[in-house]
């Protein structure tokens, strides 16, 4: 019997919904969020209104009542590769919070930790410790999401970080071991390098689509919302403006720094290309700047989500979340 799942990715300006059957994408939808519903950190400012929004979205999209997974924004969860000594599962859960002492505020019992074991790499002996992807998030944050989705009639079964959504996505692909994703989001640009079943490098840059909107707004003397419309349609040829060109090049330079550091750290890396995802992935000047400065091939996200065209760039995390198969 075919297994059907839903994947949700909640951004600061839109929500992506992926419907999958046996880990193959059936539908991908993007729904704009009501203004002020989610703040810049990805936190839901109005839970009751968000529940009503979910109910309406479920009805309008005719979403089936099947298990669902939600991707948490990076501001609400920390996920990283750690190596822990050999110990029982009970001992591991007691010690994992100490790996996130830089994130946990207050009592450790207020946070939930989880992990997914990684296969050892060549020359990586188990006697030296067990590699795993580990994550931590506040329990009240998780409980809030489960409550809102439940009240909207959606069976939320899994909440996971972006990193694990990407790992689940690439594990379904054969013939490749190393993937680099550049998420050109609204508030930030996030670079993630996945190797097999682990994330080997990740960094967030405080520049994104919002930065471009503000640059256009300042240059043309309009508000940021209107500037975003100009950017989307290249109105007044804003894609060719010096301010936009300069900002795109700055983003590309920061991406290059991350790639260079990764390749220096992992000398065996054979990284030759990157996948541009997120809302800014289709913007021509940004793509050109990254191609020219970073010097790696730009791969189309629809290679990972066949049949969905340009929308695949924005649906990567939602689709990866719905694929399941991880803790």
PDB file of C-alpha atoms in Angstrom:
ATOM      1  CA  UNK A   1       0.000   0.000   0.000  1.00  0.00           C
ATOM      2  CA  UNK A   2       1.364   3.416  -0.964  1.00  0.00           C
ATOM      3  CA  UNK A   3       2.498   5.615   1.929  1.00  0.00           C
ATOM      4  CA  UNK A   4       1.247   9.192   1.646  1.00  0.00           C
ATOM      5  CA  UNK A   5       2.739  12.016   3.720  1.00  0.00           C
ATOM      6  CA  UNK A   6       2.645  15.790   3.973  1.00  0.00           C
ATOM      7  CA  UNK A   7       5.633  18.052   4.510  1.00  0.00           C
ATOM      8  CA  UNK A   8       5.334  21.655   5.768  1.00  0.00           C
ATOM      9  CA  UNK A   9       8.011  24.357   5.619  1.00  0.00           C
ATOM     10  CA  UNK A  10       7.046  27.566   7.398  1.00  0.00           C
ATOM     11  CA  UNK A  11       8.996  30.632   6.260  1.00  0.00           C
ATOM     12  CA  UNK A  12       8.726  34.251   7.310  1.00  0.00           C
ATOM     13  CA  UNK A  13       6.508  35.213   4.360  1.00  0.00           C
ATOM     14  CA  UNK A  14       5.081  31.944   2.971  1.00  0.00           C
ATOM     15  CA  UNK A  15       4.372  28.313   3.799  1.00  0.00           C
ATOM     16  CA  UNK A  16       5.329  25.479   1.461  1.00  0.00           C
ATOM     17  CA  UNK A  17       3.303  22.250   1.485  1.00  0.00           C
ATOM     18  CA  UNK A  18       4.492  19.052  -0.200  1.00  0.00           C
ATOM     19  CA  UNK A  19       2.344  15.983  -0.767  1.00  0.00           C
ATOM     20  CA  UNK A  20       4.366  12.810  -1.296  1.00  0.00           C
ATOM     21  CA  UNK A  21       3.501   9.222  -2.081  1.00  0.00           C
ATOM     22  CA  UNK A  22       6.177   6.579  -1.493  1.00  0.00           C
ATOM     23  CA  UNK A  23       8.756   9.402  -1.242  1.00  0.00           C
ATOM     24  CA  UNK A  24       7.823  10.736  -4.704  1.00  0.00           C
ATOM     25  CA  UNK A  25       6.500  14.271  -4.962  1.00  0.00           C
ATOM     26  CA  UNK A  26       2.847  14.452  -6.003  1.00  0.00           C
ATOM     27  CA  UNK A  27       2.090  18.135  -5.351  1.00  0.00           C
ATOM     28  CA  UNK A  28       3.924  21.199  -4.137  1.00  0.00           C
ATOM     29  CA  UNK A  29       2.053  24.303  -3.033  1.00  0.00           C
ATOM     30  CA  UNK A  30       3.194  27.718  -1.843  1.00  0.00           C
ATOM     31  CA  UNK A  31       0.781  29.744   0.294  1.00  0.00           C
ATOM     32  CA  UNK A  32       1.475  33.331   1.268  1.00  0.00           C
ATOM     33  CA  UNK A  33       1.207  33.967   5.012  1.00  0.00           C
ATOM     34  CA  UNK A  34      -1.021  36.723   6.389  1.00  0.00           C
ATOM     35  CA  UNK A  35       0.947  39.805   7.362  1.00  0.00           C
ATOM     36  CA  UNK A  36       2.437  39.818  10.889  1.00  0.00           C
ATOM     37  CA  UNK A  37       1.465  36.179  11.491  1.00  0.00           C
ATOM     38  CA  UNK A  38       5.111  35.083  11.718  1.00  0.00           C
ATOM     39  CA  UNK A  39       7.920  37.328  12.944  1.00  0.00           C
ATOM     40  CA  UNK A  40      11.430  37.653  11.506  1.00  0.00           C
ATOM     41  CA  UNK A  41      12.717  34.783  13.672  1.00  0.00           C
ATOM     42  CA  UNK A  42      10.086  32.427  12.315  1.00  0.00           C
ATOM     43  CA  UNK A  43       8.092  32.491  15.560  1.00  0.00           C
ATOM     44  CA  UNK A  44       4.296  32.381  15.241  1.00  0.00           C
ATOM     45  CA  UNK A  45       3.113  35.622  16.790  1.00  0.00           C
ATOM     46  CA  UNK A  46      -0.615  34.799  16.679  1.00  0.00           C
ATOM     47  CA  UNK A  47      -1.182  31.068  17.383  1.00  0.00           C
ATOM     48  CA  UNK A  48      -4.981  31.187  17.170  1.00  0.00           C
ATOM     49  CA  UNK A  49      -4.865  33.003  13.822  1.00  0.00           C
ATOM     50  CA  UNK A  50      -2.277  30.517  12.556  1.00  0.00           C
ATOM     51  CA  UNK A  51      -4.579  27.613  13.463  1.00  0.00           C
ATOM     52  CA  UNK A  52      -7.377  29.252  11.466  1.00  0.00           C
ATOM     53  CA  UNK A  53      -4.955  29.825   8.586  1.00  0.00           C
ATOM     54  CA  UNK A  54      -4.003  26.132   8.629  1.00  0.00           C
ATOM     55  CA  UNK A  55      -7.663  25.079   8.642  1.00  0.00           C
ATOM     56  CA  UNK A  56      -8.387  27.303   5.665  1.00  0.00           C
ATOM     57  CA  UNK A  57      -5.295  26.101   3.793  1.00  0.00           C
ATOM     58  CA  UNK A  58      -6.155  22.451   4.443  1.00  0.00           C
ATOM     59  CA  UNK A  59      -9.637  23.011   3.039  1.00  0.00           C
ATOM     60  CA  UNK A  60      -8.579  25.075   0.017  1.00  0.00           C
ATOM     61  CA  UNK A  61      -5.834  22.628  -0.981  1.00  0.00           C
ATOM     62  CA  UNK A  62      -7.948  19.560  -0.149  1.00  0.00           C
ATOM     63  CA  UNK A  63      -5.109  18.105   1.889  1.00  0.00           C
ATOM     64  CA  UNK A  64      -5.624  14.464   2.919  1.00  0.00           C
ATOM     65  CA  UNK A  65      -5.615  13.400   6.579  1.00  0.00           C
ATOM     66  CA  UNK A  66      -2.242  11.654   6.505  1.00  0.00           C
ATOM     67  CA  UNK A  67       0.878  11.874   8.715  1.00  0.00           C
ATOM     68  CA  UNK A  68       2.635  15.249   8.384  1.00  0.00           C
ATOM     69  CA  UNK A  69       6.113  16.589   9.137  1.00  0.00           C
ATOM     70  CA  UNK A  70       7.114  20.175   9.865  1.00  0.00           C
ATOM     71  CA  UNK A  71      10.490  21.825   9.279  1.00  0.00           C
ATOM     72  CA  UNK A  72      11.564  24.145  12.096  1.00  0.00           C
ATOM     73  CA  UNK A  73      13.361  27.406  11.245  1.00  0.00           C
ATOM     74  CA  UNK A  74      17.047  27.562  12.317  1.00  0.00           C
ATOM     75  CA  UNK A  75      16.198  30.118  15.014  1.00  0.00           C
ATOM     76  CA  UNK A  76      14.144  27.491  16.890  1.00  0.00           C
ATOM     77  CA  UNK A  77      16.344  24.410  16.666  1.00  0.00           C
ATOM     78  CA  UNK A  78      20.041  23.611  16.634  1.00  0.00           C
ATOM     79  CA  UNK A  79      21.243  20.609  14.631  1.00  0.00           C
ATOM     80  CA  UNK A  80      24.868  19.596  14.331  1.00  0.00           C
ATOM     81  CA  UNK A  81      27.203  16.681  13.766  1.00  0.00           C
ATOM     82  CA  UNK A  82      28.607  15.376  17.058  1.00  0.00           C
ATOM     83  CA  UNK A  83      30.690  12.391  18.109  1.00  0.00           C
ATOM     84  CA  UNK A  84      29.655  10.781  21.376  1.00  0.00           C
ATOM     85  CA  UNK A  85      31.412   8.045  23.369  1.00  0.00           C
ATOM     86  CA  UNK A  86      29.952   4.554  23.215  1.00  0.00           C
ATOM     87  CA  UNK A  87      27.095   4.458  25.734  1.00  0.00           C
ATOM     88  CA  UNK A  88      23.564   3.185  26.174  1.00  0.00           C
ATOM     89  CA  UNK A  89      20.616   5.044  24.665  1.00  0.00           C
ATOM     90  CA  UNK A  90      19.562   6.189  28.137  1.00  0.00           C
ATOM     91  CA  UNK A  91      23.037   7.565  28.895  1.00  0.00           C
ATOM     92  CA  UNK A  92      23.131   9.253  25.506  1.00  0.00           C
ATOM     93  CA  UNK A  93      19.878  11.129  26.104  1.00  0.00           C
ATOM     94  CA  UNK A  94      21.195  12.290  29.479  1.00  0.00           C
ATOM     95  CA  UNK A  95      24.439  13.619  27.993  1.00  0.00           C
ATOM     96  CA  UNK A  96      23.234  15.138  24.703  1.00  0.00           C
ATOM     97  CA  UNK A  97      21.999  18.401  26.298  1.00  0.00           C
ATOM     98  CA  UNK A  98      25.596  19.228  27.281  1.00  0.00           C
ATOM     99  CA  UNK A  99      26.501  19.308  23.575  1.00  0.00           C
ATOM    100  CA  UNK A 100      24.138  22.265  23.222  1.00  0.00           C
ATOM    101  CA  UNK A 101      25.077  24.313  26.271  1.00  0.00           C
ATOM    102  CA  UNK A 102      25.577  27.328  23.992  1.00  0.00           C
ATOM    103  CA  UNK A 103      21.911  27.117  22.934  1.00  0.00           C
ATOM    104  CA  UNK A 104      20.078  25.922  26.026  1.00  0.00           C
ATOM    105  CA  UNK A 105      18.898  28.688  28.353  1.00  0.00           C
ATOM    106  CA  UNK A 106      17.698  27.734  31.796  1.00  0.00           C
ATOM    107  CA  UNK A 107      16.973  24.142  32.832  1.00  0.00           C
ATOM    108  CA  UNK A 108      17.943  21.350  30.424  1.00  0.00           C
ATOM    109  CA  UNK A 109      14.644  19.571  31.158  1.00  0.00           C
ATOM    110  CA  UNK A 110      12.874  22.325  29.216  1.00  0.00           C
ATOM    111  CA  UNK A 111      14.471  21.079  25.989  1.00  0.00           C
ATOM    112  CA  UNK A 112      14.029  17.987  23.851  1.00  0.00           C
ATOM    113  CA  UNK A 113      17.028  16.291  22.239  1.00  0.00           C
ATOM    114  CA  UNK A 114      17.013  13.712  19.462  1.00  0.00           C
ATOM    115  CA  UNK A 115      19.578  12.105  17.209  1.00  0.00           C
ATOM    116  CA  UNK A 116      20.166  10.010  14.081  1.00  0.00           C
ATOM    117  CA  UNK A 117      23.215   7.745  13.959  1.00  0.00           C
ATOM    118  CA  UNK A 118      25.610   8.197  11.021  1.00  0.00           C
ATOM    119  CA  UNK A 119      27.455   5.457   9.204  1.00  0.00           C
ATOM    120  CA  UNK A 120      31.187   5.738  10.000  1.00  0.00           C
ATOM    121  CA  UNK A 121      33.320   7.255   7.271  1.00  0.00           C
ATOM    122  CA  UNK A 122      36.458   5.567   5.976  1.00  0.00           C
ATOM    123  CA  UNK A 123      39.056   5.526   8.756  1.00  0.00           C
ATOM    124  CA  UNK A 124      36.473   6.578  11.353  1.00  0.00           C
ATOM    125  CA  UNK A 125      36.613   3.916  14.055  1.00  0.00           C
ATOM    126  CA  UNK A 126      33.685   3.330  16.381  1.00  0.00           C
ATOM    127  CA  UNK A 127      36.122   2.908  19.258  1.00  0.00           C
ATOM    128  CA  UNK A 128      36.773   6.658  19.032  1.00  0.00           C
ATOM    129  CA  UNK A 129      33.103   7.494  19.397  1.00  0.00           C
ATOM    130  CA  UNK A 130      29.816   7.317  17.537  1.00  0.00           C
ATOM    131  CA  UNK A 131      29.059  10.021  14.923  1.00  0.00           C
ATOM    132  CA  UNK A 132      25.498  11.276  14.832  1.00  0.00           C
ATOM    133  CA  UNK A 133      23.328  14.181  13.785  1.00  0.00           C
ATOM    134  CA  UNK A 134      21.911  15.596  17.005  1.00  0.00           C
ATOM    135  CA  UNK A 135      19.288  18.291  17.497  1.00  0.00           C
ATOM    136  CA  UNK A 136      17.724  20.224  20.364  1.00  0.00           C
ATOM    137  CA  UNK A 137      14.619  22.409  20.594  1.00  0.00           C
ATOM    138  CA  UNK A 138      12.510  23.856  23.399  1.00  0.00           C
ATOM    139  CA  UNK A 139       9.715  21.522  24.516  1.00  0.00           C
ATOM    140  CA  UNK A 140       7.167  24.331  24.710  1.00  0.00           C
ATOM    141  CA  UNK A 141       7.941  25.292  21.097  1.00  0.00           C
ATOM    142  CA  UNK A 142       7.339  21.729  19.910  1.00  0.00           C
ATOM    143  CA  UNK A 143       4.174  21.404  21.999  1.00  0.00           C
ATOM    144  CA  UNK A 144       2.848  24.634  20.497  1.00  0.00           C
ATOM    145  CA  UNK A 145       3.243  23.358  16.936  1.00  0.00           C
ATOM    146  CA  UNK A 146       1.643  20.000  17.722  1.00  0.00           C
ATOM    147  CA  UNK A 147      -1.317  21.789  19.325  1.00  0.00           C
ATOM    148  CA  UNK A 148      -1.865  24.229  16.443  1.00  0.00           C
ATOM    149  CA  UNK A 149      -1.675  21.549  13.773  1.00  0.00           C
ATOM    150  CA  UNK A 150      -3.932  19.205  15.763  1.00  0.00           C
ATOM    151  CA  UNK A 151      -6.563  21.910  16.211  1.00  0.00           C
ATOM    152  CA  UNK A 152      -6.426  22.496  12.448  1.00  0.00           C
ATOM    153  CA  UNK A 153      -7.104  18.806  11.791  1.00  0.00           C
ATOM    154  CA  UNK A 154      -3.586  17.973  10.596  1.00  0.00           C
ATOM    155  CA  UNK A 155      -1.807  14.888  12.005  1.00  0.00           C
ATOM    156  CA  UNK A 156       1.615  16.318  12.778  1.00  0.00           C
ATOM    157  CA  UNK A 157       3.853  13.319  13.514  1.00  0.00           C
ATOM    158  CA  UNK A 158       7.354  14.719  13.089  1.00  0.00           C
ATOM    159  CA  UNK A 159       9.102  18.028  13.715  1.00  0.00           C
ATOM    160  CA  UNK A 160      12.635  18.271  12.380  1.00  0.00           C
ATOM    161  CA  UNK A 161      15.383  20.790  11.527  1.00  0.00           C
ATOM    162  CA  UNK A 162      16.248  21.873   7.988  1.00  0.00           C
ATOM    163  CA  UNK A 163      19.435  19.818   8.065  1.00  0.00           C
ATOM    164  CA  UNK A 164      17.571  16.551   8.582  1.00  0.00           C
ATOM    165  CA  UNK A 165      15.061  17.425   5.857  1.00  0.00           C
ATOM    166  CA  UNK A 166      17.981  17.816   3.422  1.00  0.00           C
ATOM    167  CA  UNK A 167      19.562  14.528   4.552  1.00  0.00           C
ATOM    168  CA  UNK A 168      16.270  12.700   4.012  1.00  0.00           C
ATOM    169  CA  UNK A 169      16.011  14.267   0.567  1.00  0.00           C
ATOM    170  CA  UNK A 170      19.481  13.274  -0.631  1.00  0.00           C
ATOM    171  CA  UNK A 171      19.409   9.770   0.819  1.00  0.00           C
ATOM    172  CA  UNK A 172      16.801   8.929  -1.789  1.00  0.00           C
ATOM    173  CA  UNK A 173      19.333   9.762  -4.559  1.00  0.00           C
ATOM    174  CA  UNK A 174      21.847   7.305  -5.959  1.00  0.00           C
ATOM    175  CA  UNK A 175      25.239   8.002  -7.472  1.00  0.00           C
ATOM    176  CA  UNK A 176      26.076  11.104  -5.394  1.00  0.00           C
ATOM    177  CA  UNK A 177      27.476  11.462  -1.893  1.00  0.00           C
ATOM    178  CA  UNK A 178      28.149  15.188  -1.580  1.00  0.00           C
ATOM    179  CA  UNK A 179      25.589  17.975  -1.943  1.00  0.00           C
ATOM    180  CA  UNK A 180      25.864  21.708  -1.361  1.00  0.00           C
ATOM    181  CA  UNK A 181      22.651  23.688  -0.860  1.00  0.00           C
ATOM    182  CA  UNK A 182      22.515  27.482  -0.894  1.00  0.00           C
ATOM    183  CA  UNK A 183      19.171  28.587   0.536  1.00  0.00           C
ATOM    184  CA  UNK A 184      18.484  32.123  -0.691  1.00  0.00           C
ATOM    185  CA  UNK A 185      15.799  33.014   1.832  1.00  0.00           C
ATOM    186  CA  UNK A 186      13.922  36.180   2.719  1.00  0.00           C
ATOM    187  CA  UNK A 187      15.940  37.136   5.796  1.00  0.00           C
ATOM    188  CA  UNK A 188      19.114  35.069   5.429  1.00  0.00           C
ATOM    189  CA  UNK A 189      21.206  33.042   3.020  1.00  0.00           C
ATOM    190  CA  UNK A 190      22.119  29.645   4.450  1.00  0.00           C
ATOM    191  CA  UNK A 191      24.798  27.310   3.067  1.00  0.00           C
ATOM    192  CA  UNK A 192      24.636  23.611   3.949  1.00  0.00           C
ATOM    193  CA  UNK A 193      26.953  20.849   2.746  1.00  0.00           C
ATOM    194  CA  UNK A 194      25.578  17.310   3.130  1.00  0.00           C
ATOM    195  CA  UNK A 195      27.814  14.268   2.788  1.00  0.00           C
ATOM    196  CA  UNK A 196      26.008  10.926   2.830  1.00  0.00           C
ATOM    197  CA  UNK A 197      23.972  10.958   6.056  1.00  0.00           C
ATOM    198  CA  UNK A 198      25.566  13.926   7.784  1.00  0.00           C
ATOM    199  CA  UNK A 199      25.949  17.689   7.517  1.00  0.00           C
ATOM    200  CA  UNK A 200      29.621  18.582   7.279  1.00  0.00           C
ATOM    201  CA  UNK A 201      29.330  22.368   7.056  1.00  0.00           C
ATOM    202  CA  UNK A 202      26.687  25.004   7.558  1.00  0.00           C
ATOM    203  CA  UNK A 203      26.683  28.770   7.835  1.00  0.00           C
ATOM    204  CA  UNK A 204      24.085  31.514   7.832  1.00  0.00           C
ATOM    205  CA  UNK A 205      24.684  34.897   6.158  1.00  0.00           C
ATOM    206  CA  UNK A 206      22.673  37.920   7.295  1.00  0.00           C
ATOM    207  CA  UNK A 207      21.795  38.879   3.719  1.00  0.00           C
ATOM    208  CA  UNK A 208      18.788  37.692   1.730  1.00  0.00           C
ATOM    209  CA  UNK A 209      15.783  38.714  -0.315  1.00  0.00           C
ATOM    210  CA  UNK A 210      14.778  41.312   2.251  1.00  0.00           C
ATOM    211  CA  UNK A 211      18.191  42.982   1.854  1.00  0.00           C
ATOM    212  CA  UNK A 212      17.593  43.262  -1.888  1.00  0.00           C
ATOM    213  CA  UNK A 213      14.104  44.689  -1.289  1.00  0.00           C
ATOM    214  CA  UNK A 214      15.520  47.387   0.984  1.00  0.00           C
ATOM    215  CA  UNK A 215      18.268  48.265  -1.501  1.00  0.00           C
ATOM    216  CA  UNK A 216      15.695  48.657  -4.294  1.00  0.00           C
ATOM    217  CA  UNK A 217      13.364  50.620  -2.006  1.00  0.00           C
ATOM    218  CA  UNK A 218      16.153  53.042  -1.118  1.00  0.00           C
ATOM    219  CA  UNK A 219      17.200  53.485  -4.737  1.00  0.00           C
ATOM    220  CA  UNK A 220      13.692  54.058  -6.127  1.00  0.00           C
ATOM    221  CA  UNK A 221      12.145  55.804  -3.130  1.00  0.00           C
ATOM    222  CA  UNK A 222       9.379  53.255  -2.558  1.00  0.00           C
ATOM    223  CA  UNK A 223       8.438  51.028   0.379  1.00  0.00           C
ATOM    224  CA  UNK A 224       9.975  47.566   0.826  1.00  0.00           C
ATOM    225  CA  UNK A 225       6.789  45.696  -0.115  1.00  0.00           C
ATOM    226  CA  UNK A 226       6.507  47.496  -3.450  1.00  0.00           C
ATOM    227  CA  UNK A 227      10.246  47.028  -3.976  1.00  0.00           C
ATOM    228  CA  UNK A 228       9.721  43.267  -3.584  1.00  0.00           C
ATOM    229  CA  UNK A 229       7.140  43.396  -6.393  1.00  0.00           C
ATOM    230  CA  UNK A 230       9.583  45.343  -8.574  1.00  0.00           C
ATOM    231  CA  UNK A 231      12.260  42.741  -7.843  1.00  0.00           C
ATOM    232  CA  UNK A 232       9.995  39.834  -8.770  1.00  0.00           C
ATOM    233  CA  UNK A 233       9.060  41.363 -12.140  1.00  0.00           C
ATOM    234  CA  UNK A 234      12.303  43.264 -12.855  1.00  0.00           C
ATOM    235  CA  UNK A 235      10.241  46.446 -13.047  1.00  0.00           C
ATOM    236  CA  UNK A 236      12.282  49.514 -14.031  1.00  0.00           C
ATOM    237  CA  UNK A 237      15.106  46.995 -14.812  1.00  0.00           C
ATOM    238  CA  UNK A 238      15.980  46.873 -11.111  1.00  0.00           C
ATOM    239  CA  UNK A 239      17.933  43.650 -11.653  1.00  0.00           C
ATOM    240  CA  UNK A 240      20.566  45.696 -13.494  1.00  0.00           C
ATOM    241  CA  UNK A 241      20.824  48.486 -10.935  1.00  0.00           C
ATOM    242  CA  UNK A 242      24.255  49.025  -9.312  1.00  0.00           C
ATOM    243  CA  UNK A 243      22.839  48.536  -5.802  1.00  0.00           C
ATOM    244  CA  UNK A 244      21.335  45.146  -6.666  1.00  0.00           C
ATOM    245  CA  UNK A 245      24.449  44.035  -8.561  1.00  0.00           C
ATOM    246  CA  UNK A 246      26.708  45.009  -5.654  1.00  0.00           C
ATOM    247  CA  UNK A 247      24.544  43.206  -3.090  1.00  0.00           C
ATOM    248  CA  UNK A 248      24.341  40.043  -5.221  1.00  0.00           C
ATOM    249  CA  UNK A 249      28.134  40.035  -5.488  1.00  0.00           C
ATOM    250  CA  UNK A 250      28.490  40.478  -1.712  1.00  0.00           C
ATOM    251  CA  UNK A 251      26.251  37.445  -1.133  1.00  0.00           C
ATOM    252  CA  UNK A 252      28.283  35.438  -3.662  1.00  0.00           C
ATOM    253  CA  UNK A 253      31.572  36.368  -1.972  1.00  0.00           C
ATOM    254  CA  UNK A 254      30.273  35.179   1.411  1.00  0.00           C
ATOM    255  CA  UNK A 255      29.163  31.891  -0.168  1.00  0.00           C
ATOM    256  CA  UNK A 256      32.629  31.479  -1.712  1.00  0.00           C
ATOM    257  CA  UNK A 257      34.265  31.937   1.710  1.00  0.00           C
ATOM    258  CA  UNK A 258      32.174  29.095   3.144  1.00  0.00           C
ATOM    259  CA  UNK A 259      32.914  26.797   0.194  1.00  0.00           C
ATOM    260  CA  UNK A 260      36.644  27.529   0.377  1.00  0.00           C
ATOM    261  CA  UNK A 261      36.753  26.815   4.101  1.00  0.00           C
ATOM    262  CA  UNK A 262      34.842  23.564   3.615  1.00  0.00           C
ATOM    263  CA  UNK A 263      37.155  22.361   0.841  1.00  0.00           C
ATOM    264  CA  UNK A 264      40.211  23.303   2.923  1.00  0.00           C
ATOM    265  CA  UNK A 265      38.850  21.368   5.925  1.00  0.00           C
ATOM    266  CA  UNK A 266      37.828  18.313   3.912  1.00  0.00           C
ATOM    267  CA  UNK A 267      40.676  17.834   1.439  1.00  0.00           C
ATOM    268  CA  UNK A 268      38.984  14.755  -0.023  1.00  0.00           C
ATOM    269  CA  UNK A 269      35.982  16.838  -1.113  1.00  0.00           C
ATOM    270  CA  UNK A 270      34.957  16.441  -4.751  1.00  0.00           C
ATOM    271  CA  UNK A 271      32.342  19.192  -4.667  1.00  0.00           C
ATOM    272  CA  UNK A 272      31.761  20.491  -8.178  1.00  0.00           C
ATOM    273  CA  UNK A 273      28.311  22.030  -8.075  1.00  0.00           C
ATOM    274  CA  UNK A 274      25.666  23.583  -5.851  1.00  0.00           C
ATOM    275  CA  UNK A 275      21.884  23.595  -5.684  1.00  0.00           C
ATOM    276  CA  UNK A 276      20.312  27.040  -5.329  1.00  0.00           C
ATOM    277  CA  UNK A 277      17.072  26.806  -3.345  1.00  0.00           C
ATOM    278  CA  UNK A 278      14.721  29.250  -1.652  1.00  0.00           C
ATOM    279  CA  UNK A 279      12.774  32.212  -2.978  1.00  0.00           C
ATOM    280  CA  UNK A 280      15.809  33.994  -4.447  1.00  0.00           C
ATOM    281  CA  UNK A 281      17.008  31.012  -6.465  1.00  0.00           C
ATOM    282  CA  UNK A 282      15.273  32.179  -9.638  1.00  0.00           C
ATOM    283  CA  UNK A 283      16.596  35.757  -9.545  1.00  0.00           C
ATOM    284  CA  UNK A 284      18.920  36.144 -12.585  1.00  0.00           C
ATOM    285  CA  UNK A 285      21.472  38.659 -11.161  1.00  0.00           C
ATOM    286  CA  UNK A 286      21.912  36.578  -8.015  1.00  0.00           C
ATOM    287  CA  UNK A 287      22.390  33.375  -9.995  1.00  0.00           C
ATOM    288  CA  UNK A 288      24.897  35.100 -12.281  1.00  0.00           C
ATOM    289  CA  UNK A 289      26.908  36.539  -9.393  1.00  0.00           C
ATOM    290  CA  UNK A 290      27.106  33.155  -7.678  1.00  0.00           C
ATOM    291  CA  UNK A 291      28.069  31.356 -10.908  1.00  0.00           C
ATOM    292  CA  UNK A 292      30.773  33.941 -11.732  1.00  0.00           C
ATOM    293  CA  UNK A 293      32.286  34.333  -8.264  1.00  0.00           C
ATOM    294  CA  UNK A 294      31.843  30.909  -6.659  1.00  0.00           C
ATOM    295  CA  UNK A 295      32.839  29.100  -9.858  1.00  0.00           C
ATOM    296  CA  UNK A 296      30.777  25.938  -9.278  1.00  0.00           C
ATOM    297  CA  UNK A 297      28.071  24.562 -11.543  1.00  0.00           C
ATOM    298  CA  UNK A 298      24.539  25.617 -10.632  1.00  0.00           C
ATOM    299  CA  UNK A 299      22.343  22.522 -10.516  1.00  0.00           C
ATOM    300  CA  UNK A 300      18.574  22.721 -10.910  1.00  0.00           C
ATOM    301  CA  UNK A 301      16.597  21.742  -7.758  1.00  0.00           C
ATOM    302  CA  UNK A 302      14.062  19.955  -9.981  1.00  0.00           C
ATOM    303  CA  UNK A 303      16.745  17.279 -10.420  1.00  0.00           C
ATOM    304  CA  UNK A 304      15.948  16.355  -6.812  1.00  0.00           C
ATOM    305  CA  UNK A 305      12.196  16.896  -7.177  1.00  0.00           C
ATOM    306  CA  UNK A 306      11.383  15.738 -10.728  1.00  0.00           C
ATOM    307  CA  UNK A 307       8.338  17.189 -12.398  1.00  0.00           C
ATOM    308  CA  UNK A 308       7.957  20.359 -10.350  1.00  0.00           C
ATOM    309  CA  UNK A 309       9.955  22.845 -12.433  1.00  0.00           C
ATOM    310  CA  UNK A 310      11.016  26.154 -10.908  1.00  0.00           C
ATOM    311  CA  UNK A 311       8.848  25.684  -7.802  1.00  0.00           C
ATOM    312  CA  UNK A 312      11.184  22.902  -6.707  1.00  0.00           C
ATOM    313  CA  UNK A 313      13.638  25.551  -5.489  1.00  0.00           C
ATOM    314  CA  UNK A 314      11.205  26.647  -2.780  1.00  0.00           C
ATOM    315  CA  UNK A 315       9.858  23.203  -1.930  1.00  0.00           C
ATOM    316  CA  UNK A 316      13.094  21.383  -1.082  1.00  0.00           C
ATOM    317  CA  UNK A 317      12.665  21.473   2.702  1.00  0.00           C
ATOM    318  CA  UNK A 318       8.952  20.648   2.709  1.00  0.00           C
ATOM    319  CA  UNK A 319       9.528  17.680   0.381  1.00  0.00           C
ATOM    320  CA  UNK A 320      12.523  16.452   2.372  1.00  0.00           C
ATOM    321  CA  UNK A 321      10.540  16.613   5.600  1.00  0.00           C
ATOM    322  CA  UNK A 322       7.732  14.529   4.137  1.00  0.00           C
ATOM    323  CA  UNK A 323      10.060  11.800   2.918  1.00  0.00           C
ATOM    324  CA  UNK A 324      10.530  10.357   6.388  1.00  0.00           C
ATOM    325  CA  UNK A 325      12.868   7.525   7.200  1.00  0.00           C
ATOM    326  CA  UNK A 326      14.869   9.388   9.853  1.00  0.00           C
ATOM    327  CA  UNK A 327      14.460   9.802  13.567  1.00  0.00           C
TER     328      UNK A 327
END
